[in-house]
Short mmCIF file of C-alpha atoms in Angstrom, two decimals:
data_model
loop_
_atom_site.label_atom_id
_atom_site.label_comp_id
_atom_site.label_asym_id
_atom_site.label_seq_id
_atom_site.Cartn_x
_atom_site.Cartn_y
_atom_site.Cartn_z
CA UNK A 1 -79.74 18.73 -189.42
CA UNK A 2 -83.36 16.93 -189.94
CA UNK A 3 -84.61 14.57 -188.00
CA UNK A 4 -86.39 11.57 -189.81
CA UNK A 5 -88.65 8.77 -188.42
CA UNK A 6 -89.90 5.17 -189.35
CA UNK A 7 -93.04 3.69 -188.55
CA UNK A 8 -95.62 1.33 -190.13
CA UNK A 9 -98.43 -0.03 -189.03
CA UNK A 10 -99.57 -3.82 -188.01
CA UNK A 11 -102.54 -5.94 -186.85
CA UNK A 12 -102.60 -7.67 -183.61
CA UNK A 13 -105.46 -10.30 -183.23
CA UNK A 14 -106.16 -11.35 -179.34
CA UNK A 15 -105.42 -14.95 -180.64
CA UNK A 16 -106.09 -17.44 -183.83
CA UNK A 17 -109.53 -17.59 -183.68
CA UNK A 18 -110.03 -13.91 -184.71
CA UNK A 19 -108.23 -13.92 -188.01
CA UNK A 20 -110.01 -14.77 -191.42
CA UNK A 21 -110.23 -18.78 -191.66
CA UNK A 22 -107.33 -19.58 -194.34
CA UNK A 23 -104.71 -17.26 -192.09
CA UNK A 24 -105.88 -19.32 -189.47
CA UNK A 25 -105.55 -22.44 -191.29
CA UNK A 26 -101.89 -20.72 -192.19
CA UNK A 27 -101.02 -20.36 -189.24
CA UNK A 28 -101.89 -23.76 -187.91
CA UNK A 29 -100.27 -25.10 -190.64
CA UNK A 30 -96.76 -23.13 -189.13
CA UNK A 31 -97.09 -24.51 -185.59
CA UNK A 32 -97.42 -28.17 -187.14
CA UNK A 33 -94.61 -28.05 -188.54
CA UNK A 34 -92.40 -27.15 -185.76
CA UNK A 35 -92.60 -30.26 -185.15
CA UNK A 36 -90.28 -31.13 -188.12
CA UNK A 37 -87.15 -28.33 -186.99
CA UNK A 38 -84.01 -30.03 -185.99
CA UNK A 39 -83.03 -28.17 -183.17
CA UNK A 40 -81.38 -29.94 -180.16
CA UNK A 41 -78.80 -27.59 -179.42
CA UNK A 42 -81.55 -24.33 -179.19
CA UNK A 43 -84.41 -26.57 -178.14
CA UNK A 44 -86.35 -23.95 -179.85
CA UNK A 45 -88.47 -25.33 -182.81
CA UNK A 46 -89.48 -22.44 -185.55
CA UNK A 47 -91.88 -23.71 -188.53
CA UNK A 48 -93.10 -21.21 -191.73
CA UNK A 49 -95.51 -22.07 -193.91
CA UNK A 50 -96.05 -20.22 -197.11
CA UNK A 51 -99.07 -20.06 -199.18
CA UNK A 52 -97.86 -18.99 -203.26
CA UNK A 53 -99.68 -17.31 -205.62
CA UNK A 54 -99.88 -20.15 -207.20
CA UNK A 55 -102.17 -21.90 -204.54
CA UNK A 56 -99.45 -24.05 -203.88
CA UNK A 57 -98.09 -24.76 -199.85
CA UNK A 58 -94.96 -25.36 -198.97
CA UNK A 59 -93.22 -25.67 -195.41
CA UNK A 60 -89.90 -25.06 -193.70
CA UNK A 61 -88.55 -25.62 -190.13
CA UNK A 62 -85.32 -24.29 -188.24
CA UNK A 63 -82.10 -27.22 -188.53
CA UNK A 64 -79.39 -27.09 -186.02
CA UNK A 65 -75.97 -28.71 -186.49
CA UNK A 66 -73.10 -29.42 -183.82
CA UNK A 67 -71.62 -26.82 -184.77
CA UNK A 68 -74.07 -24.03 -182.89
CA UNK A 69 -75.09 -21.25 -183.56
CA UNK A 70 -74.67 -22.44 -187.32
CA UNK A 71 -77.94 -23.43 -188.63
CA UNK A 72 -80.71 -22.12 -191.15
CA UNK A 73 -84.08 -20.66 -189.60
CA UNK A 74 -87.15 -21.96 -191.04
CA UNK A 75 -87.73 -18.64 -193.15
CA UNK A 76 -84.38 -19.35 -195.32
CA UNK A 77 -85.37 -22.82 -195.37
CA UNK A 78 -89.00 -21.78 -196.49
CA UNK A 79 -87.39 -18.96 -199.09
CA UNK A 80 -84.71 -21.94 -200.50
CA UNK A 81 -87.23 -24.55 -200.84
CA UNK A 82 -89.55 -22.19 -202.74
CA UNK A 83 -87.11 -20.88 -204.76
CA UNK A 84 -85.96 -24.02 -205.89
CA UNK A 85 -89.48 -25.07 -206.33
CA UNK A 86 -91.14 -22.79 -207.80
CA UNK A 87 -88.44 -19.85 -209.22
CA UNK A 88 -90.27 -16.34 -210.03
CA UNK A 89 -93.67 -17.20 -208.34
CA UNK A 90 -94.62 -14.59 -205.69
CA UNK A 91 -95.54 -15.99 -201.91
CA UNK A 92 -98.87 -14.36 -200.63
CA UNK A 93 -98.67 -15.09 -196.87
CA UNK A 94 -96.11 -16.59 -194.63
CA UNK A 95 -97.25 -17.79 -190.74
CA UNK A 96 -94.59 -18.56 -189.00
CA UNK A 97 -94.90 -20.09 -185.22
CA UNK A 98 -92.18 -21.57 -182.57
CA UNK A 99 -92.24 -23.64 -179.79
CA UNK A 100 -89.58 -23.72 -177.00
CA UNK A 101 -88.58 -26.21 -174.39
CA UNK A 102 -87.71 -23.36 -171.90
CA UNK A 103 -90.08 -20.71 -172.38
CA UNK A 104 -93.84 -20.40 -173.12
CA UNK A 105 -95.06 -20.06 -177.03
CA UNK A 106 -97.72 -17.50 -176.08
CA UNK A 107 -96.20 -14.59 -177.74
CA UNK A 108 -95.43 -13.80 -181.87
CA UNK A 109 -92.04 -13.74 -182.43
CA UNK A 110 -90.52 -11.82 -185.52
CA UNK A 111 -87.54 -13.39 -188.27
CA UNK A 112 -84.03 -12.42 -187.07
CA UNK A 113 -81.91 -10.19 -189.19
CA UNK A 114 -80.64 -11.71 -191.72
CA UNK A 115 -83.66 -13.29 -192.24
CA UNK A 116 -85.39 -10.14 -192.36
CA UNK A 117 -82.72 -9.40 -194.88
CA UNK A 118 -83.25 -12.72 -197.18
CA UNK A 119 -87.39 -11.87 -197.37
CA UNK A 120 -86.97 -8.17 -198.27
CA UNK A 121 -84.36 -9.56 -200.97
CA UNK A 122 -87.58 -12.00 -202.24
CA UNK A 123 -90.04 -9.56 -202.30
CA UNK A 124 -87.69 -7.47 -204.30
CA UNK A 125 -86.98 -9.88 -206.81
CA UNK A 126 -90.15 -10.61 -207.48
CA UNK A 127 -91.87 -7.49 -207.29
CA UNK A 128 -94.41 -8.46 -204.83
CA UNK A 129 -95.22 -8.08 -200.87
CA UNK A 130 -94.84 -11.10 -198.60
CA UNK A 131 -97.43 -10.91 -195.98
CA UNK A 132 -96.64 -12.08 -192.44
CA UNK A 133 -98.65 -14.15 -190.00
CA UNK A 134 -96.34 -14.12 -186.45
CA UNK A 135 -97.92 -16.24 -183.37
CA UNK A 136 -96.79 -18.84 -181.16
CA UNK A 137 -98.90 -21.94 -180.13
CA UNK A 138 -101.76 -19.44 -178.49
CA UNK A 139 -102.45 -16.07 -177.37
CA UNK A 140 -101.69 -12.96 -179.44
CA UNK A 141 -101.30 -12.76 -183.74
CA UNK A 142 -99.39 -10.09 -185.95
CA UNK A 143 -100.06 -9.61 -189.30
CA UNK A 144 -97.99 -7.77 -190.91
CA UNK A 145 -98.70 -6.37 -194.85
CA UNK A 146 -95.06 -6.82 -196.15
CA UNK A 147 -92.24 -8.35 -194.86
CA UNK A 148 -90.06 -5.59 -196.03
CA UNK A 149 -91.46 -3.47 -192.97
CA UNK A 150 -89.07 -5.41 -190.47
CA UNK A 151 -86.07 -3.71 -192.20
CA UNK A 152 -86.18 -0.06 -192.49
CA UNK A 153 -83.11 1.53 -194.38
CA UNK A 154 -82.47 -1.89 -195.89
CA UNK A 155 -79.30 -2.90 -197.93
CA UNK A 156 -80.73 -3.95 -201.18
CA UNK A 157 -79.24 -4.96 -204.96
CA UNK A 158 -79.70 -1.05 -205.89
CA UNK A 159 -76.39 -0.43 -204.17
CA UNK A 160 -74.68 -2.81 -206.00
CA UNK A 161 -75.51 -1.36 -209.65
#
């Protein structure tokens, strides 16, 4: 038997004003636009905003339908817009920020699974990390090098050749 283990490494910034300006700017960016998420079942608004290698923005926020839990998070929103958008071109940086009607936004929160799943799946298709930005509307920031990090062990098209 061997025993294996899985670790990586992250930054954690006491709050916004510590990172470099455009991840601030980034990030800002992401808790504007949860203002835009459809979400009056959760009450908990998620925006992501992704800067491309092309220089070009774009923005995505969590939508809700009657028929909760069914809804897209902001990241598949972000990753369908984009890929409709611009098809092939890599993102640099994603900042994604929440706020809640029942709980304080003073802590990062990270994607959900299959999430996690759909921005490994990106980065793998086009051969390039995604860089996270995780905060809510103050106190501490993550930045994490590659999105791919949040899913150790992941299920990817290699098992389907």
């Amino acid at each position: 038997m061997k025993e294996n283990k899985f670790e990586f490494n992250y930054k954690v910034y006491d709050n916004i004003s510590e990172l470099p300006e455009e991840q601030q700017w980034l990030l800002n960016e992401a808790r504007e636009v949860t203002s835009n998420a459809y979400a009056p079942y959760s009450n908990f608004q998620v925006g992501a905003v992704a800067k491309m290698a092309n220089g070009e923005i774009v923005a995505g926020s969590n939508q809700e339908n009657a028929s909760f839990p069914v809804g897209l998070c902001a990241e598949r929103v972000l990753l369908a817009s984009i890929s409709s958008l611009f098809p092939r071109v890599p993102i640099e940086t994603i900042a994604i920020s929440y706020k809640s009607d029942h709980q304080k936004s003073d802590h990062p929160i990270s994607p959900c699974g299959i999430c996690r799943q759909s921005l490994q799946e990106f980065e793998s298709r086009v051969n390039h990390p995604v860089q996270l930005i995780l905060g809510g509307m103050e106190g501490p920031v993550y930045v994490i090098d590659s999105a791919s990090r949040l899913l150790p062990l992941a299920f990817t098209s290699q098992e389907l050749r």
